[in-house]
CSV table of C-alpha atoms in Angstrom, one decimal:
chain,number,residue,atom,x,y,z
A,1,UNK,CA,251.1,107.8,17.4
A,2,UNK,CA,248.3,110.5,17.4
A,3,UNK,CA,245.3,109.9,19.0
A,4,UNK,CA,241.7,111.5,19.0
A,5,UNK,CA,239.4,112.4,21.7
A,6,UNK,CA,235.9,112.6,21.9
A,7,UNK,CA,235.7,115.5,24.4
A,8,UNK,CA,231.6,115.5,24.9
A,9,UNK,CA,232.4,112.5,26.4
A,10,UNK,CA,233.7,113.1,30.3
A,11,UNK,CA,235.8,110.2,30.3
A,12,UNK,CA,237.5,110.3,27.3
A,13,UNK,CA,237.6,114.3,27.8
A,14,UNK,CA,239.4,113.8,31.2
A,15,UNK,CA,241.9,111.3,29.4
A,16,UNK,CA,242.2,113.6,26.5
A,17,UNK,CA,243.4,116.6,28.1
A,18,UNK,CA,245.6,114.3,30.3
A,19,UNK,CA,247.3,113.0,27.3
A,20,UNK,CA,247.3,116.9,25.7
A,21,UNK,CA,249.3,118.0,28.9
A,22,UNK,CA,251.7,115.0,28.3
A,23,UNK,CA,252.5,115.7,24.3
A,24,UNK,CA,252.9,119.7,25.1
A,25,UNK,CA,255.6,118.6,27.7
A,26,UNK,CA,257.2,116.3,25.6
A,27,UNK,CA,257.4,119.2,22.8
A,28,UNK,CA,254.6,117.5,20.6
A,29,UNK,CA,251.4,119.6,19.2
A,30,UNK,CA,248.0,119.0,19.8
A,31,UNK,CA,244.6,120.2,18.2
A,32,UNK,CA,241.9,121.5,20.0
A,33,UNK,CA,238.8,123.7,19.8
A,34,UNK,CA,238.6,127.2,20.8
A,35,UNK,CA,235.6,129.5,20.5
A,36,UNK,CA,236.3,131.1,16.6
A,37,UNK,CA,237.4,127.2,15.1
A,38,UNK,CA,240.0,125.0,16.1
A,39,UNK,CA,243.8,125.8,17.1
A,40,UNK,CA,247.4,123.6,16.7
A,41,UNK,CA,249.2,124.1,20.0
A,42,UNK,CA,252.3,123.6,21.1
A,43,UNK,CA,254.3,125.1,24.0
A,44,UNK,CA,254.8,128.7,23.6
A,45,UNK,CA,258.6,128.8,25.4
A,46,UNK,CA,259.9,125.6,23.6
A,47,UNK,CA,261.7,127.2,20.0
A,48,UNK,CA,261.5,123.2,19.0
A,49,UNK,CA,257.9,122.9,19.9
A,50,UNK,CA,257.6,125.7,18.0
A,51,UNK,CA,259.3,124.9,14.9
A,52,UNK,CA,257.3,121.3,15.2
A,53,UNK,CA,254.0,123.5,14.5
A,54,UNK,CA,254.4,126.1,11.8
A,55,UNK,CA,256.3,123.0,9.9
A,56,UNK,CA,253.0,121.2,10.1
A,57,UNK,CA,251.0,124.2,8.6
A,58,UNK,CA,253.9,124.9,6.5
A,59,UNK,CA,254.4,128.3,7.4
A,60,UNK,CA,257.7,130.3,7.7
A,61,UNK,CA,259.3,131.8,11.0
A,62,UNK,CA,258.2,135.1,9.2
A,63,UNK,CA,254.5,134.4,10.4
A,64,UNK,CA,254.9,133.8,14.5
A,65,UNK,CA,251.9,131.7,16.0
A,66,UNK,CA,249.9,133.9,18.6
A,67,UNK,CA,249.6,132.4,22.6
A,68,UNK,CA,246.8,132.2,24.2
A,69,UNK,CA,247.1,132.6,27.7
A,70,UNK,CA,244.4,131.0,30.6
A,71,UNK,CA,243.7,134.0,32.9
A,72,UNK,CA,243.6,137.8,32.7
A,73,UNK,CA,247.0,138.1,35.2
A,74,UNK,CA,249.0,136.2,32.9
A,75,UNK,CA,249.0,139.5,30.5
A,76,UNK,CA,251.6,141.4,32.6
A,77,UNK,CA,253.9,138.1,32.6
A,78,UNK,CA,254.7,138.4,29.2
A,79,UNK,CA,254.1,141.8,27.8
A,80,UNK,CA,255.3,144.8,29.1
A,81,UNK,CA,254.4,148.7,28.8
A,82,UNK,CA,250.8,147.4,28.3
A,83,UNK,CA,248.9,151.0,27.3
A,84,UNK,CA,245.5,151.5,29.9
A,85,UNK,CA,243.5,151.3,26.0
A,86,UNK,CA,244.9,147.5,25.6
A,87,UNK,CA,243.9,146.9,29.4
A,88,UNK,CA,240.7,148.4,28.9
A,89,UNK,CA,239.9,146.3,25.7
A,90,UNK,CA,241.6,142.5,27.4
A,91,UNK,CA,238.9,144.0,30.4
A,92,UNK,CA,236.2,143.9,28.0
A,93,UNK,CA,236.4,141.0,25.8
A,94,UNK,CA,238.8,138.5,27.2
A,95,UNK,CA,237.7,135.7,27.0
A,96,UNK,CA,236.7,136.1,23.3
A,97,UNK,CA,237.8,136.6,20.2
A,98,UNK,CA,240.0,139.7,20.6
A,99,UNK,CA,244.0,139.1,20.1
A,100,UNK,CA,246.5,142.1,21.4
A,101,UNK,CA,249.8,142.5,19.8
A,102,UNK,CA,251.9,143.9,22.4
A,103,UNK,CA,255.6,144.0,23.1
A,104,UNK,CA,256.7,141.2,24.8
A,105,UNK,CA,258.6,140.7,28.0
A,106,UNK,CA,262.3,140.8,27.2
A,107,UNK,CA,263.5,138.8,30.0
A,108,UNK,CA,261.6,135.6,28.3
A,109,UNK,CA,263.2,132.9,27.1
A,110,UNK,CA,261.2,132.0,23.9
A,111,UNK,CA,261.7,132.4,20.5
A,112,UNK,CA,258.3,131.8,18.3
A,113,UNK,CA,259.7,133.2,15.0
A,114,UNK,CA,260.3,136.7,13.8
A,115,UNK,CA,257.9,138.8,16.1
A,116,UNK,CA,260.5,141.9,16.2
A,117,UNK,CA,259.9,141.9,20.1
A,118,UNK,CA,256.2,141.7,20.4
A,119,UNK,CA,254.1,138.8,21.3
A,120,UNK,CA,250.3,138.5,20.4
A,121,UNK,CA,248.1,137.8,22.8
A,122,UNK,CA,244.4,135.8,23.8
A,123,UNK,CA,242.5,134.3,26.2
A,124,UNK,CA,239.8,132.0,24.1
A,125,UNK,CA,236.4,132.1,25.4
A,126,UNK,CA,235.8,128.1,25.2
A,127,UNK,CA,235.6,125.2,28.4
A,128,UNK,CA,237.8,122.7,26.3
A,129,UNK,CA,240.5,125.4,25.8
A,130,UNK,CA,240.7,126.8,29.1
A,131,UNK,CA,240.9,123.7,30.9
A,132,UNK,CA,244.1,122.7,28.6
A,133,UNK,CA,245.3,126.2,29.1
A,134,UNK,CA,244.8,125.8,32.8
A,135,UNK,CA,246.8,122.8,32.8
A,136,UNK,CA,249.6,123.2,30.2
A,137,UNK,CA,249.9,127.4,30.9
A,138,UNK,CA,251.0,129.5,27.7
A,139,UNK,CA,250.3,127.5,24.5
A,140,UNK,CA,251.8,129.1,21.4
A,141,UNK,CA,248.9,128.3,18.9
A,142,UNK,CA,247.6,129.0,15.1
A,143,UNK,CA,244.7,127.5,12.8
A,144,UNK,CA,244.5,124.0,12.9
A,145,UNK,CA,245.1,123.5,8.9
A,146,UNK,CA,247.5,123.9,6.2
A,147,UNK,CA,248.5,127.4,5.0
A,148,UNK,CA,246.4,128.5,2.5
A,149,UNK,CA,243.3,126.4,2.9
A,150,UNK,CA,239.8,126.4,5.3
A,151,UNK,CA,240.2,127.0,8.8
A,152,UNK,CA,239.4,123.5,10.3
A,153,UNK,CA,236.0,123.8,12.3
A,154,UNK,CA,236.1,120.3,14.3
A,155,UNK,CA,238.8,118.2,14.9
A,156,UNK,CA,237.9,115.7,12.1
A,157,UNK,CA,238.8,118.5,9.5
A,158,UNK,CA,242.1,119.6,11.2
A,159,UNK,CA,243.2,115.6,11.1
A,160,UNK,CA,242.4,115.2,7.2
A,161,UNK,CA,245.0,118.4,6.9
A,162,UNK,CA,247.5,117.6,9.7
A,163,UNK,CA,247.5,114.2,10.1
A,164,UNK,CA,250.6,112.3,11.7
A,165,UNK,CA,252.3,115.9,12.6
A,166,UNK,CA,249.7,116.0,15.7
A,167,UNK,CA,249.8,114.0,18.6
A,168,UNK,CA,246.3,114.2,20.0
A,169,UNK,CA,243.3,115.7,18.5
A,170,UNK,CA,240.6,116.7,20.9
A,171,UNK,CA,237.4,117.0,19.4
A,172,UNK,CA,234.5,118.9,20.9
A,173,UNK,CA,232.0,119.6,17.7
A,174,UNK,CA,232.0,122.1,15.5
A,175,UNK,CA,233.5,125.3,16.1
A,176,UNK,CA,232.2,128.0,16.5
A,177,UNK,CA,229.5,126.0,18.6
A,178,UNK,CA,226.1,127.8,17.0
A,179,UNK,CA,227.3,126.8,13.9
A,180,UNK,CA,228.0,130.1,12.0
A,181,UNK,CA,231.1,130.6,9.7
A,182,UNK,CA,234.2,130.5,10.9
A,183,UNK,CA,235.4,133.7,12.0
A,184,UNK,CA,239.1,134.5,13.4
A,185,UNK,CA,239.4,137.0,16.1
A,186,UNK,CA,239.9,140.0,15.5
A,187,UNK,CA,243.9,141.7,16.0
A,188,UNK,CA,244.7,144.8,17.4
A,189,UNK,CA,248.3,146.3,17.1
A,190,UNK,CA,248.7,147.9,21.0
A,191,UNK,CA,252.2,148.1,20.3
A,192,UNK,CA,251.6,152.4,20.0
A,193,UNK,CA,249.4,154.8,20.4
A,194,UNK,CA,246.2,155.1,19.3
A,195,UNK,CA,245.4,151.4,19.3
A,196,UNK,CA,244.9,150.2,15.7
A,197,UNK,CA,243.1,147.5,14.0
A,198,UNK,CA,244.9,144.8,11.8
A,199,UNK,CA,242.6,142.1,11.1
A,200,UNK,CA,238.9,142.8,11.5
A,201,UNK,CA,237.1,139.9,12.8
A,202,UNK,CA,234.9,138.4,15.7
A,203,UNK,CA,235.0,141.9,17.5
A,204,UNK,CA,233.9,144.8,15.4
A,205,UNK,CA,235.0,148.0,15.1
A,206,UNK,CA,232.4,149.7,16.5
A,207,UNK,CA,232.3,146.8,19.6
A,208,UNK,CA,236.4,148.0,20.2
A,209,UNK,CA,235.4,152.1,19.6
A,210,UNK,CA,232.7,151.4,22.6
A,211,UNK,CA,235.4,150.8,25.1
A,212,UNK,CA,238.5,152.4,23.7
A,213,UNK,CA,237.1,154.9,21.4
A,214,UNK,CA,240.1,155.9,19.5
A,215,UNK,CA,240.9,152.5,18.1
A,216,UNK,CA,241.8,153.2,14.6
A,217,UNK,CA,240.0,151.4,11.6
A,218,UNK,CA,242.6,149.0,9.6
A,219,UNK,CA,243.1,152.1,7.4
A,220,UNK,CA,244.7,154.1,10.1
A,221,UNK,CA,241.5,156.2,10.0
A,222,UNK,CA,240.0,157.6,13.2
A,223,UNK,CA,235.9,157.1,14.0
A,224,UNK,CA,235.9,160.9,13.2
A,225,UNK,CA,238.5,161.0,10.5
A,226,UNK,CA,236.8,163.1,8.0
A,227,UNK,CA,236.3,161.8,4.5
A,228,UNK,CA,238.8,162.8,1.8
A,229,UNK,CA,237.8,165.6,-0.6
A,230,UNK,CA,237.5,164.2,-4.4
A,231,UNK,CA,238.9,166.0,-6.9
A,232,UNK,CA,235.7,167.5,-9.6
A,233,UNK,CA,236.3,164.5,-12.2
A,234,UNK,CA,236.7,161.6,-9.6
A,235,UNK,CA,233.6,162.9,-7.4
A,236,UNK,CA,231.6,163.1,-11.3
A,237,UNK,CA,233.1,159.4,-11.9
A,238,UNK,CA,232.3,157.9,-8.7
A,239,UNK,CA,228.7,159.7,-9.0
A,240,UNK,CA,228.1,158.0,-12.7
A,241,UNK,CA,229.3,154.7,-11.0
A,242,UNK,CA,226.8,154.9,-8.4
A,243,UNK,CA,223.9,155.7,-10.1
A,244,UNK,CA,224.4,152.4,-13.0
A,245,UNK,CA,224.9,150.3,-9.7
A,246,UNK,CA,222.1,147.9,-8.9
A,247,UNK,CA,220.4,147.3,-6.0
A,248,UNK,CA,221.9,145.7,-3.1
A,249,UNK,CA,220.3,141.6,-3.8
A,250,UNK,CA,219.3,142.6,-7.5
A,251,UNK,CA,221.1,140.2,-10.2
C-alpha cells in the first residue's frame, strides 16, 4: 500500500525514511526530493528493482536510470579509470547538480538497462536525500513522473503520475527549494578524453570550464574552438537575417 510522508515534520520524517529503507530492501520504489525536483528510487544492484522503476515511468531498458551515491568515496567503488578532470569536477560540485557518466566497475553485479558498461553518477545536494542515501547506500534513481511529461516538483505531483507503482512518497516541498523552475543537472560524458558535455543544466558551461577548462560544449566544440568560416552567400544570408531581426523583448 503506498504511503506519504510529510518530511518537514521530524516525526513523520524519521518514520518516513524508516519505511523508505524498508521498501528499497524489499525491491519496492520510493519517491523522494533531491535538490533539482524529485527522484523514483529503487535499489541500484537489484535488476528487479530496477525493472519495477523504469516500468512505472514507462521507459525502456534503452534509457538506464542514473545512481546517486551518498559520499564522495563511493565514486571509486563503482567506476573505474576515473580521469583526474572527472575528479576535479565531482571535487567541485558534488553535492549538486552535476551527473558523471563514467565506466563502471566490471566486477558489479547490477544490471540497470543498456549502459554499454558505464554507469552515471551523483551525489544530490539535499538533507532528505542524503539521509535516505546514507541509509539505503546506492539508489538507482530517475524523474519522479511519466516519460514525456513535467518533471514532478513535490511529492504530491510525482503521486498524481505514479500512483500505486510507489511505495512511499516522502514529501519535503517544492523542489528545487527557492522555488525556481525545475532544472535537471547537468551530464557530463567522462568516459574519454576531453570531458564533454551532454545535457546542459544546473551547472553551466562556463561553471565546468572554471575547474576543468577543456570541457567540451555539447557540440564537441572547445572554449577556444574557433568559429567556422561562412561561405560569401551564407555570411550575406545570415547578415540580411540579422539585421530584419527585432530586438531582444520587442513583439
Amino acid at each position: 500500500m503506498t504511503t506519504s510522508y510529510d518530511c518537514t515534520a521530524a516525526e513523520q520524517r524519521a518514520a518516513g525514511l524508516e519505511h523508505a529503507q524498508r521498501a528499497i530492501r524489499e525491491n519496492k520504489c520510493v519517491v523522494f526530493p533531491t535538490d533539482t525536483v524529485y527522484g523514483i528510487a529503487a535499489d541500484a544492484f537489484s535488476p528487479l528493482a530496477v525493472t519495477l522503476l523504469l516500468a512505472s515511468k514507462g521507459r525502456s531498458r534503452k534509457m538506464p536510470p542514473p545512481v546517486l551515491i551518498p559520499r564522495l568515496n563511493a565514486l571509486d567503488g563503482l567506476a573505474a579509470d576515473v580521469p583526474a578532470e572527472a575528479r576535479r569536477l565531482a571535487e567541485a560540485f558534488w553535492p549538486g547538480g552535476l551527473t558523471l557518466i563514467l565506466h563502471a566497475q566490471p566486477s558489479l553485479d547490477w544490471d540497470l538497462g543498456e549502459t554499454k558498461g558505464t554507469v552515471a553518477l551523483r551525489i544530490p545536494a539535499d538533507e532528505i536525500a542524503q539521509d535516505l542515501l546514507t541509509l539505503t547506500g546506492p539508489l538507482a534513481v530517475s524523474s519522479a513522473n511519466r516519460t514525456g511529461h513535467a518533471a514532478a516538483q513535490t511529492a504530491a505531483d510525482a503521486e498524481a503520475q505514479l500512483a500505486e507503482s510507489v511505495e512511499v512518497y516522502l514529501e519535503g516541498g517544492p523542489r528545487p527549494a527557492d522555488g525556481a523552475d525545475a532544472l535537471a543537472s547537468t551530464i557530463v560524458d567522462a568516459t574519454a578524453l576531453p570531458l564533454r558535455v551532454v545535457r546542459q543544466g544546473a551547472i553551466s558551461l562556463d561553471r565546468l570550464r572554471g575547474v576543468v577548462p577543456g570541457v567540451l560544449d555539447i557540440d564537441g566544440n572547445a572554449a577556444d574552438a574557433p568559429e567556422p568560416a561562412a561561405e560569401p552567400a551564407a555570411a550575406e544570408s545570415a547578415a540580411a537575417e540579422s539585421a530584419a531581426a527585432p530586438e531582444p523583448g520587442s513583439a
